[in-house]
Structures are given as structure tokens and as C-alpha cells.
Amino acid sequence: MKNLRTPIALSLLIALSLACSSKSPEDQTQVVQSESHKIQEETPAMTTTTIAFKDESTTQIFNSYLALKDALVATDGEKASAEANKLNALLADENYNSIKADVQKIAGSTDPKTQRESFDSLSDQMIALAKSSELTSGNLFLQHCPMANGNAGANWLSLSEEIRNPYFGDKMLKCGSVTEKI
């Protein structure tokens, strides 16, 4: 009989605690909403900066690459595909054929995992292009995530020092570090 008293008493205690709560469900909702607003206020806004290369077409290519990167950060496969199509249209020069191959793979898929595999190779080529081109204003930040590609690591370019990981999106948004300022 003693064994039954403890669970019954515990159940009654929990029921009384819940019944005596001074907050209505509406009040509890307001608390959750105010906490949500507080978190948003504490998160620093991304600074929007721009870059320019000596060659205007190079500037357009990099701006398009950065829009593609942002779509992958958001894990938006449809948008990444659309941005890759825009980038593909800018790569008319034969010198960009190897870059174009990766861009076309991204454009041909709406699966972020597949897109991210090609984005790794694309980023390596864009990093080489950035280093060999004349940047006339702004900065690019070379960023690295050691956990991407099964812990082999992967790089990407960003306008901001703030890490926004295109390889994991919201799963590991801030995983990575700035390794170089270009």
C-alpha cells in the first residue's frame, strides 16, 4: 500500500502545481514572444559591404557567387539553383570553363547537399580568381570550416568577417574561421 501512496501523492502534487499556475496560456505565449524578440535584438545584423574589381565583369561574377553562397547558408536549394543560373550567365568567357562546370552542377540540382559538394570546388576556383584579380575596393574574407566534407574541411569567400557557413547552414551556422583577408 505504501508503494501506491508515493506515485499518487506525486501525481496530486503535480496536478495542484499546474492548476495553481498564475499565468494564463495567453500570458505564457506573450513571454515566449518577448523572449523571441529579445534574442533577435541581441543578434548583430550582418553588415552589408560591397566589393569592386578593376574589371566590372569580375565584380559581377563575385557578387553572383556571394548571392549563391548566401542561398546555401539559408539551405535554400531552389534559390541556390536560381543564383547558380545567374552566375552561369555571367561566365561567357572561355577562361571560366572549369568554374562554369561546377556552377552548372549547382544549377542542375535543388538538393543543398549536392549543391554544397560542387560549391566546395567552385569556392576553391573563386578564391584563386580573387587572388589573381585586382580588387579595387572592399575586402573579401577567406573562411574555412574544418568539419565540412567529412572533416576534410572546405573554404569559401565572404564580404564579412562574421562566419555564416554555407556547408552546414543553420545546423552549424557559425562553424569556421577567417583564415585570410583578400
CSV table of C-alpha atoms in Angstrom, one decimal:
chain,number,residue,atom,x,y,z
A,1,MET,CA,0.0,0.0,0.0
A,2,LYS,CA,2.9,2.3,0.8
A,3,ASN,CA,4.2,1.8,-2.8
A,4,LEU,CA,0.9,3.2,-4.2
A,5,ARG,CA,0.9,6.3,-1.9
A,6,THR,CA,4.1,7.8,-3.3
A,7,PRO,CA,3.0,7.9,-7.0
A,8,ILE,CA,-0.5,9.1,-6.1
A,9,ALA,CA,0.8,11.8,-3.9
A,10,LEU,CA,3.3,12.9,-6.5
A,11,SER,CA,0.6,13.0,-9.2
A,12,LEU,CA,-1.6,15.1,-6.9
A,13,LEU,CA,1.2,17.5,-6.2
A,14,ILE,CA,2.0,18.0,-9.9
A,15,ALA,CA,-1.8,18.5,-10.7
A,16,LEU,CA,-2.1,21.1,-8.0
A,17,SER,CA,1.1,22.9,-9.2
A,18,LEU,CA,-0.3,23.1,-12.7
A,19,ALA,CA,-3.7,24.2,-11.6
A,20,CYS,CA,-2.3,26.9,-9.3
A,21,SER,CA,-0.2,28.5,-12.0
A,22,SER,CA,-0.8,32.3,-12.0
A,23,LYS,CA,-0.2,32.7,-15.8
A,24,SER,CA,-2.9,32.0,-18.3
A,25,PRO,CA,-1.9,30.4,-21.6
A,26,GLU,CA,-2.1,33.9,-23.3
A,27,ASP,CA,0.4,35.2,-20.7
A,28,GLN,CA,2.8,32.3,-21.4
A,29,THR,CA,2.6,33.0,-25.1
A,30,GLN,CA,3.5,36.6,-24.6
A,31,VAL,CA,6.5,35.6,-22.5
A,32,VAL,CA,7.7,33.3,-25.3
A,33,GLN,CA,7.2,36.0,-27.9
A,34,SER,CA,9.0,38.6,-25.8
A,35,GLU,CA,11.9,36.2,-25.4
A,36,SER,CA,12.0,35.6,-29.1
A,37,HIS,CA,12.2,39.4,-29.7
A,38,LYS,CA,15.0,39.7,-27.2
A,39,ILE,CA,17.1,37.0,-29.0
A,40,GLN,CA,16.6,38.8,-32.3
A,41,GLU,CA,17.6,42.1,-30.8
A,42,GLU,CA,20.8,40.6,-29.3
A,43,THR,CA,21.8,39.1,-32.7
A,44,PRO,CA,24.0,41.6,-34.5
A,45,ALA,CA,22.9,42.5,-38.0
A,46,MET,CA,25.0,41.4,-40.9
A,47,THR,CA,26.9,44.4,-42.3
A,48,THR,CA,26.3,44.9,-46.0
A,49,THR,CA,29.5,45.9,-47.8
A,50,THR,CA,30.5,45.9,-51.4
A,51,ILE,CA,33.5,44.9,-53.4
A,52,ALA,CA,34.8,46.1,-56.8
A,53,PHE,CA,37.4,44.7,-59.1
A,54,LYS,CA,39.3,46.5,-61.8
A,55,ASP,CA,37.2,44.5,-64.3
A,56,GLU,CA,33.5,45.1,-63.9
A,57,SER,CA,32.6,41.6,-65.1
A,58,THR,CA,34.7,40.2,-62.3
A,59,THR,CA,32.8,42.3,-59.8
A,60,GLN,CA,29.5,40.9,-61.2
A,61,ILE,CA,30.8,37.3,-61.1
A,62,PHE,CA,31.8,37.7,-57.4
A,63,ASN,CA,28.6,39.4,-56.4
A,64,SER,CA,26.7,36.5,-58.0
A,65,TYR,CA,28.9,33.9,-56.3
A,66,LEU,CA,28.2,35.7,-52.9
A,67,ALA,CA,24.5,35.5,-53.6
A,68,LEU,CA,24.8,31.8,-54.3
A,69,LYS,CA,26.8,31.4,-51.0
A,70,ASP,CA,24.0,33.2,-49.1
A,71,ALA,CA,21.4,30.8,-50.6
A,72,LEU,CA,23.4,27.8,-49.3
A,73,VAL,CA,23.8,29.5,-45.9
A,74,ALA,CA,20.0,29.6,-45.8
A,75,THR,CA,19.8,26.0,-47.1
A,76,ASP,CA,17.5,27.1,-49.9
A,77,GLY,CA,18.2,24.7,-52.8
A,78,GLU,CA,15.7,26.4,-55.1
A,79,LYS,CA,17.3,29.8,-54.6
A,80,ALA,CA,20.8,28.4,-54.9
A,81,SER,CA,19.9,26.8,-58.2
A,82,ALA,CA,18.5,30.2,-59.4
A,83,GLU,CA,21.6,32.1,-58.3
A,84,ALA,CA,23.8,29.5,-60.0
A,85,ASN,CA,21.9,30.1,-63.2
A,86,LYS,CA,22.5,33.8,-62.9
A,87,LEU,CA,26.2,33.2,-62.2
A,88,ASN,CA,26.4,30.8,-65.2
A,89,ALA,CA,25.1,33.5,-67.5
A,90,LEU,CA,28.0,35.8,-66.4
A,91,LEU,CA,30.6,33.1,-67.2
A,92,ALA,CA,30.7,33.5,-71.0
A,93,ASP,CA,34.5,33.8,-71.3
A,94,GLU,CA,36.3,30.5,-72.2
A,95,ASN,CA,38.7,31.2,-69.3
A,96,TYR,CA,35.8,30.3,-66.9
A,97,ASN,CA,35.0,26.9,-68.3
A,98,SER,CA,36.2,25.0,-65.2
A,99,ILE,CA,34.2,27.4,-62.9
A,100,LYS,CA,31.2,27.0,-65.2
A,101,ALA,CA,31.2,23.2,-64.8
A,102,ASP,CA,30.7,23.5,-61.0
A,103,VAL,CA,28.1,26.3,-61.4
A,104,GLN,CA,26.1,24.1,-63.8
A,105,LYS,CA,26.1,21.2,-61.4
A,106,ILE,CA,24.7,23.5,-58.7
A,107,ALA,CA,22.2,25.0,-61.1
A,108,GLY,CA,21.1,21.5,-62.1
A,109,SER,CA,20.0,20.5,-58.6
A,110,THR,CA,17.8,21.8,-55.9
A,111,ASP,CA,19.3,19.5,-53.2
A,112,PRO,CA,21.5,21.6,-50.9
A,113,LYS,CA,23.7,18.6,-50.1
A,114,THR,CA,24.5,18.0,-53.8
A,115,GLN,CA,24.9,21.7,-54.4
A,116,ARG,CA,27.4,22.0,-51.4
A,117,GLU,CA,29.6,19.3,-52.9
A,118,SER,CA,30.1,21.4,-56.1
A,119,PHE,CA,30.3,24.6,-54.1
A,120,ASP,CA,33.5,23.4,-52.5
A,121,SER,CA,35.3,23.1,-55.8
A,122,LEU,CA,33.7,26.3,-57.1
A,123,SER,CA,34.9,28.2,-54.0
A,124,ASP,CA,38.5,27.0,-54.5
A,125,GLN,CA,38.4,28.3,-58.0
A,126,MET,CA,36.8,31.6,-56.9
A,127,ILE,CA,39.5,32.0,-54.3
A,128,ALA,CA,42.2,31.6,-56.9
A,129,LEU,CA,40.4,34.1,-59.2
A,130,ALA,CA,40.1,36.6,-56.3
A,131,LYS,CA,43.8,36.4,-55.6
A,132,SER,CA,44.7,36.8,-59.3
A,133,SER,CA,42.3,39.7,-59.9
A,134,GLU,CA,42.8,43.3,-58.9
A,135,LEU,CA,40.4,44.2,-56.1
A,136,THR,CA,39.9,48.0,-56.1
A,137,SER,CA,37.6,48.4,-53.2
A,138,GLY,CA,36.3,46.4,-50.3
A,139,ASN,CA,37.6,43.2,-48.8
A,140,LEU,CA,36.9,39.5,-49.2
A,141,PHE,CA,37.4,37.2,-46.3
A,142,LEU,CA,38.7,33.6,-46.9
A,143,GLN,CA,36.8,31.4,-44.4
A,144,HIS,CA,37.3,27.8,-43.5
A,145,CYS,CA,35.2,25.1,-41.9
A,146,PRO,CA,37.3,22.2,-40.7
A,147,MET,CA,34.2,19.9,-40.4
A,148,ALA,CA,32.9,20.2,-43.9
A,149,ASN,CA,33.4,17.3,-46.4
A,150,GLY,CA,33.6,14.7,-43.7
A,151,ASN,CA,36.1,16.7,-41.6
A,152,ALA,CA,38.4,17.2,-44.7
A,153,GLY,CA,37.5,20.9,-44.5
A,154,ALA,CA,36.3,23.4,-47.0
A,155,ASN,CA,36.8,27.1,-47.8
A,156,TRP,CA,34.6,29.9,-49.1
A,157,LEU,CA,34.6,33.7,-49.6
A,158,SER,CA,32.6,36.2,-47.7
A,159,LEU,CA,32.2,40.0,-47.6
A,160,SER,CA,32.1,39.9,-43.8
A,161,GLU,CA,34.4,38.5,-41.1
A,162,GLU,CA,31.3,37.1,-39.4
A,163,ILE,CA,31.1,33.4,-40.1
A,164,ARG,CA,27.9,32.2,-41.9
A,165,ASN,CA,28.7,28.6,-43.0
A,166,PRO,CA,27.3,27.6,-46.5
A,167,TYR,CA,28.3,24.0,-45.9
A,168,PHE,CA,26.1,23.4,-42.9
A,169,GLY,CA,23.6,26.3,-43.0
A,170,ASP,CA,21.6,26.6,-39.8
A,171,LYS,CA,22.9,23.3,-38.4
A,172,MET,CA,26.3,24.8,-37.7
A,173,LEU,CA,25.9,28.4,-38.9
A,174,LYS,CA,28.9,29.8,-37.1
A,175,CYS,CA,31.3,26.9,-37.6
A,176,GLY,CA,34.5,28.1,-39.1
A,177,SER,CA,37.1,30.8,-39.0
A,178,VAL,CA,38.6,33.6,-41.1
A,179,THR,CA,41.9,32.4,-42.5
A,180,GLU,CA,42.8,35.3,-44.7
A,181,LYS,CA,41.7,38.8,-45.8
A,182,ILE,CA,42.0,39.4,-49.5
